């Protein structure tokens, strides 16, 4: 598919990208590859990397194979491990940034807090926290789904007198050696940080409210011979990627569906992992979840259960009732004095809110449009918010594979849309409400059979009204096919002055 965008008219087609993580940088690379330089990345921090810049806690690693958790158009032959750790992924991102000359396009330390669409000009105005503003024809949001740490509402949290920080805001200056540490949470971040810090702290109290299902991690260092082969013979690297992609696709029904047969099979595998790693029957019972495998994210680890059995580690399988000046009070009233608290409590997700104050046609905010949960057409465009493109938007997260394989197709889709706008000198494109509604009705109907909705747990995937607005209920291949072609007829197309608007302003519903 042709993702080329016509040669830019820099003056008339400025593009704003919010966020310089995988999404924003991927978008920038695709623009540059198409010869487009008229874009700016707005980044609130002082470095690129997004998630992989922020999540620098000890033990941070990706739980998706590195050869799939990287861009297909920028494959890396020499990953050091099958599942790379955070520093290596951040290094990969930094190298991409330099290689494609992206740094000069980034406005660092610039947090866009508001974006307002003007119907007359078809331009977005972006405002940063300091009150500066910029104009752009297209606004591309690459803010990521998991970028704002969730600080839990626990009574007395603010009164704790020792160091307290979130995993995504790790305080590297805080020396944990010999300290008594509490980790609140037992999700994807906690199961990585606990084994990493357990050997150095004096005492570690792990507050687990809900146990996760955990599978063995098939990690290993990559052999020098493999790296050499991938470097010298790139098709071998493609083959590895292809194998990883299809292996994940084959697992998809097992993980996504709530069919009893699939769930029994996965449960048996996960229980075997617990049995092989936990000798104490009482502890086994405390780490076995009471919901179906896959309802919350399935985690992979070989060192979480061993860490819980260390002499200096105790598992408190209670919610947290309060925090005092010197420790944590569990729901059963037991008090645990600690020197440091680590919040491994996850993120505020877009199920709850728009990434920033975005105002579309008629001044309607994205939060108002999303009052019943976030939704978009194919996860990318939102009716009433012309020329706005979301990367890794609503319902485009995978439960079984790499988010980057979804993202790459979204980049192609945005490129096609921008190309269409350029060729037809459009003022704006606005996805038709009925097109968005049909897509989401179909998606939510399909969602009802998934383990995320029917698996018997609470998770960050689901809104308070029980709607999953985070994940895509199907194969990655299915999503990729659906998003592979930009269909102009699904959009209201409004031309710039002087252009014939007849063919472009009239809403047309796609017959396909
Ligand atoms: P998470 O999965 O949302 O886990 C948060 C943990 O904190 C849960 O155990 C939760 O308990 C607990 N918690 C929250 N509020 C609490 C409270 N008030 N009292 C007690 N416990 C509380 O967050 P995460 O571990 O940071 O992971 C978030 C997502 O980031 C993952 O699902 C994954 O998509 C991504 N991630 C990926 C990787 C990777 O390797 N690729 C690594 C880390 C994170 P409940 O379960 O009872 O709510």
Short mmCIF file of C-alpha atoms in Angstrom, two decimals, residues 69-250:
data_model
loop_
_atom_site.label_atom_id
_atom_site.label_comp_id
_atom_site.label_asym_id
_atom_site.label_seq_id
_atom_site.Cartn_x
_atom_site.Cartn_y
_atom_site.Cartn_z
CA UNK A 69 8.97 -5.12 19.88
CA UNK A 70 10.90 -2.91 17.46
CA UNK A 71 10.02 -1.30 14.15
CA UNK A 72 9.90 -3.63 11.13
CA UNK A 73 11.48 -0.82 9.13
CA UNK A 74 14.29 -0.45 11.68
CA UNK A 75 15.14 -3.95 12.75
CA UNK A 76 18.02 -4.49 15.12
CA UNK A 77 20.10 -7.61 14.52
CA UNK A 78 22.01 -7.53 17.78
CA UNK A 79 19.52 -7.43 20.64
CA UNK A 80 21.44 -8.78 23.61
CA UNK A 81 18.49 -10.83 24.93
CA UNK A 82 15.32 -12.36 23.60
CA UNK A 83 13.44 -9.92 25.90
CA UNK A 84 15.47 -6.72 26.08
CA UNK A 85 15.78 -4.66 29.23
CA UNK A 86 14.84 -1.00 29.47
CA UNK A 87 18.31 0.55 28.92
CA UNK A 88 18.75 -1.33 25.63
CA UNK A 89 15.29 -0.37 24.36
CA UNK A 90 15.88 3.27 25.28
CA UNK A 91 19.24 3.07 23.50
CA UNK A 92 17.46 1.71 20.39
CA UNK A 93 15.09 4.70 20.50
CA UNK A 94 17.96 7.16 20.93
CA UNK A 95 19.79 5.63 17.96
CA UNK A 96 16.67 5.90 15.77
CA UNK A 97 16.33 9.53 16.77
CA UNK A 98 19.89 10.32 15.71
CA UNK A 99 19.85 8.18 12.59
CA UNK A 100 16.75 9.92 11.20
CA UNK A 101 17.75 13.40 12.35
CA UNK A 102 14.63 13.78 14.48
CA UNK A 103 16.08 15.70 17.40
CA UNK A 104 15.94 19.03 15.57
CA UNK A 105 12.18 18.52 15.12
CA UNK A 106 11.53 18.07 18.84
CA UNK A 107 10.53 20.92 21.15
CA UNK A 108 11.61 19.53 24.50
CA UNK A 109 10.19 20.65 27.85
CA UNK A 110 7.01 21.72 26.09
CA UNK A 111 3.87 20.22 27.53
CA UNK A 112 0.87 20.78 25.31
CA UNK A 113 -2.09 21.16 27.64
CA UNK A 114 -4.78 22.28 25.22
CA UNK A 115 -5.58 22.00 21.51
CA UNK A 116 -8.46 23.85 19.88
CA UNK A 117 -9.79 23.27 16.37
CA UNK A 118 -10.92 26.25 14.31
CA UNK A 119 -13.54 25.27 11.75
CA UNK A 120 -13.01 28.44 9.70
CA UNK A 121 -9.36 27.83 8.96
CA UNK A 122 -9.29 24.08 9.54
CA UNK A 123 -6.30 24.53 11.82
CA UNK A 124 -5.54 23.32 15.31
CA UNK A 125 -4.07 25.75 17.81
CA UNK A 126 -1.92 24.09 20.44
CA UNK A 127 -1.17 25.74 23.77
CA UNK A 128 1.61 24.75 26.11
CA UNK A 129 1.67 25.16 29.86
CA UNK A 130 3.58 28.45 29.57
CA UNK A 131 0.88 29.94 27.34
CA UNK A 132 2.78 29.77 24.03
CA UNK A 133 0.81 28.58 21.05
CA UNK A 134 1.32 27.00 17.63
CA UNK A 135 -0.89 26.24 14.64
CA UNK A 136 -1.07 22.98 12.74
CA UNK A 137 -3.25 21.50 10.01
CA UNK A 138 -2.92 17.98 11.40
CA UNK A 139 -2.67 17.08 15.06
CA UNK A 140 -1.21 13.67 15.80
CA UNK A 141 -1.37 12.40 19.35
CA UNK A 142 1.36 10.00 20.35
CA UNK A 143 0.92 10.45 24.07
CA UNK A 144 0.77 6.74 24.85
CA UNK A 145 -1.79 4.91 26.88
CA UNK A 146 0.36 4.41 29.94
CA UNK A 147 2.24 7.61 30.60
CA UNK A 148 0.61 9.21 33.65
CA UNK A 149 1.46 7.36 36.85
CA UNK A 150 -1.57 6.52 38.97
CA UNK A 151 -1.02 7.63 42.52
CA UNK A 152 -3.54 5.62 44.54
CA UNK A 153 -6.02 7.32 46.81
CA UNK A 154 -4.85 5.81 50.06
CA UNK A 155 -5.61 7.50 53.33
CA UNK A 156 -2.55 9.22 54.80
CA UNK A 157 -0.32 8.70 51.74
CA UNK A 158 0.83 12.30 51.89
CA UNK A 159 1.94 11.92 55.52
CA UNK A 160 4.59 9.30 54.85
CA UNK A 161 7.90 10.80 55.95
CA UNK A 162 10.34 8.65 53.98
CA UNK A 163 11.03 8.54 50.25
CA UNK A 164 8.04 7.43 48.21
CA UNK A 165 7.97 7.16 44.44
CA UNK A 166 6.17 5.50 41.56
CA UNK A 167 7.90 2.86 39.43
CA UNK A 168 7.61 5.17 36.40
CA UNK A 169 9.31 7.99 38.35
CA UNK A 170 12.05 5.92 39.91
CA UNK A 171 14.31 7.87 42.25
CA UNK A 172 17.74 6.58 41.28
CA UNK A 173 19.30 8.73 44.00
CA UNK A 174 17.48 6.80 46.70
CA UNK A 175 19.81 4.05 47.88
CA UNK A 176 17.68 1.05 48.86
CA UNK A 177 20.54 -0.98 50.28
CA UNK A 178 19.77 -2.06 53.82
CA UNK A 179 16.38 -0.30 53.83
CA UNK A 180 12.93 -1.63 54.71
CA UNK A 181 10.86 -1.20 51.57
CA UNK A 182 7.16 -1.59 50.77
CA UNK A 183 6.05 -2.25 47.19
CA UNK A 184 2.36 -1.57 46.67
CA UNK A 185 0.95 -3.51 43.73
CA UNK A 186 1.60 -6.84 42.02
CA UNK A 187 1.13 -6.01 38.34
CA UNK A 188 3.54 -6.00 35.40
CA UNK A 189 5.87 -3.39 36.95
CA UNK A 190 5.87 -4.91 40.45
CA UNK A 191 6.79 -8.39 39.26
CA UNK A 192 9.87 -6.93 37.61
CA UNK A 193 11.00 -4.53 40.32
CA UNK A 194 10.52 -6.86 43.31
CA UNK A 195 13.00 -9.57 42.19
CA UNK A 196 15.48 -6.85 41.14
CA UNK A 197 15.60 -5.02 44.48
CA UNK A 198 14.94 -7.93 46.84
CA UNK A 199 18.63 -8.98 47.11
CA UNK A 200 19.79 -5.54 48.23
CA UNK A 201 17.11 -4.37 50.65
CA UNK A 202 16.95 -5.36 54.32
CA UNK A 203 13.26 -6.17 54.23
CA UNK A 204 10.69 -6.10 51.46
CA UNK A 205 6.94 -6.08 52.03
CA UNK A 206 4.91 -6.74 48.91
CA UNK A 207 1.29 -5.56 49.09
CA UNK A 208 -0.68 -7.69 46.67
CA UNK A 209 -4.35 -6.79 46.34
CA UNK A 210 -5.06 -9.18 43.47
CA UNK A 211 -2.60 -11.86 42.34
CA UNK A 212 -1.63 -11.91 38.65
CA UNK A 213 -1.49 -15.01 36.44
CA UNK A 214 2.12 -15.59 35.51
CA UNK A 215 3.66 -17.80 32.84
CA UNK A 216 7.31 -18.82 32.45
CA UNK A 217 9.50 -16.31 30.60
CA UNK A 218 11.36 -17.86 27.66
CA UNK A 219 14.20 -15.37 27.93
CA UNK A 220 17.83 -16.00 27.07
CA UNK A 221 20.87 -14.08 25.91
CA UNK A 222 21.12 -13.96 22.12
CA UNK A 223 24.13 -15.94 20.91
CA UNK A 224 26.93 -14.12 19.07
CA UNK A 225 26.47 -16.47 16.10
CA UNK A 226 22.78 -15.48 15.86
CA UNK A 227 23.58 -11.78 15.95
CA UNK A 228 26.21 -12.30 13.28
CA UNK A 229 23.73 -14.19 11.12
CA UNK A 230 21.07 -11.49 11.51
CA UNK A 231 23.62 -8.79 10.69
CA UNK A 232 25.00 -10.50 7.60
CA UNK A 233 21.80 -12.06 6.34
CA UNK A 234 18.81 -9.76 7.02
CA UNK A 235 16.22 -12.25 5.68
CA UNK A 236 17.03 -14.42 8.73
CA UNK A 237 16.03 -11.48 10.94
CA UNK A 238 12.79 -11.12 9.01
CA UNK A 239 12.14 -14.82 9.42
CA UNK A 240 12.61 -14.57 13.19
CA UNK A 241 10.21 -11.63 13.31
CA UNK A 242 7.70 -13.46 11.18
CA UNK A 243 7.90 -16.54 13.37
CA UNK A 244 7.40 -14.45 16.53
CA UNK A 245 4.47 -12.64 14.94
CA UNK A 246 2.64 -15.81 13.92
CA UNK A 247 3.45 -17.64 17.14
CA UNK A 248 1.74 -14.77 18.97
CA UNK A 249 -1.18 -14.82 16.55
CA UNK A 250 -1.67 -18.54 17.15
#
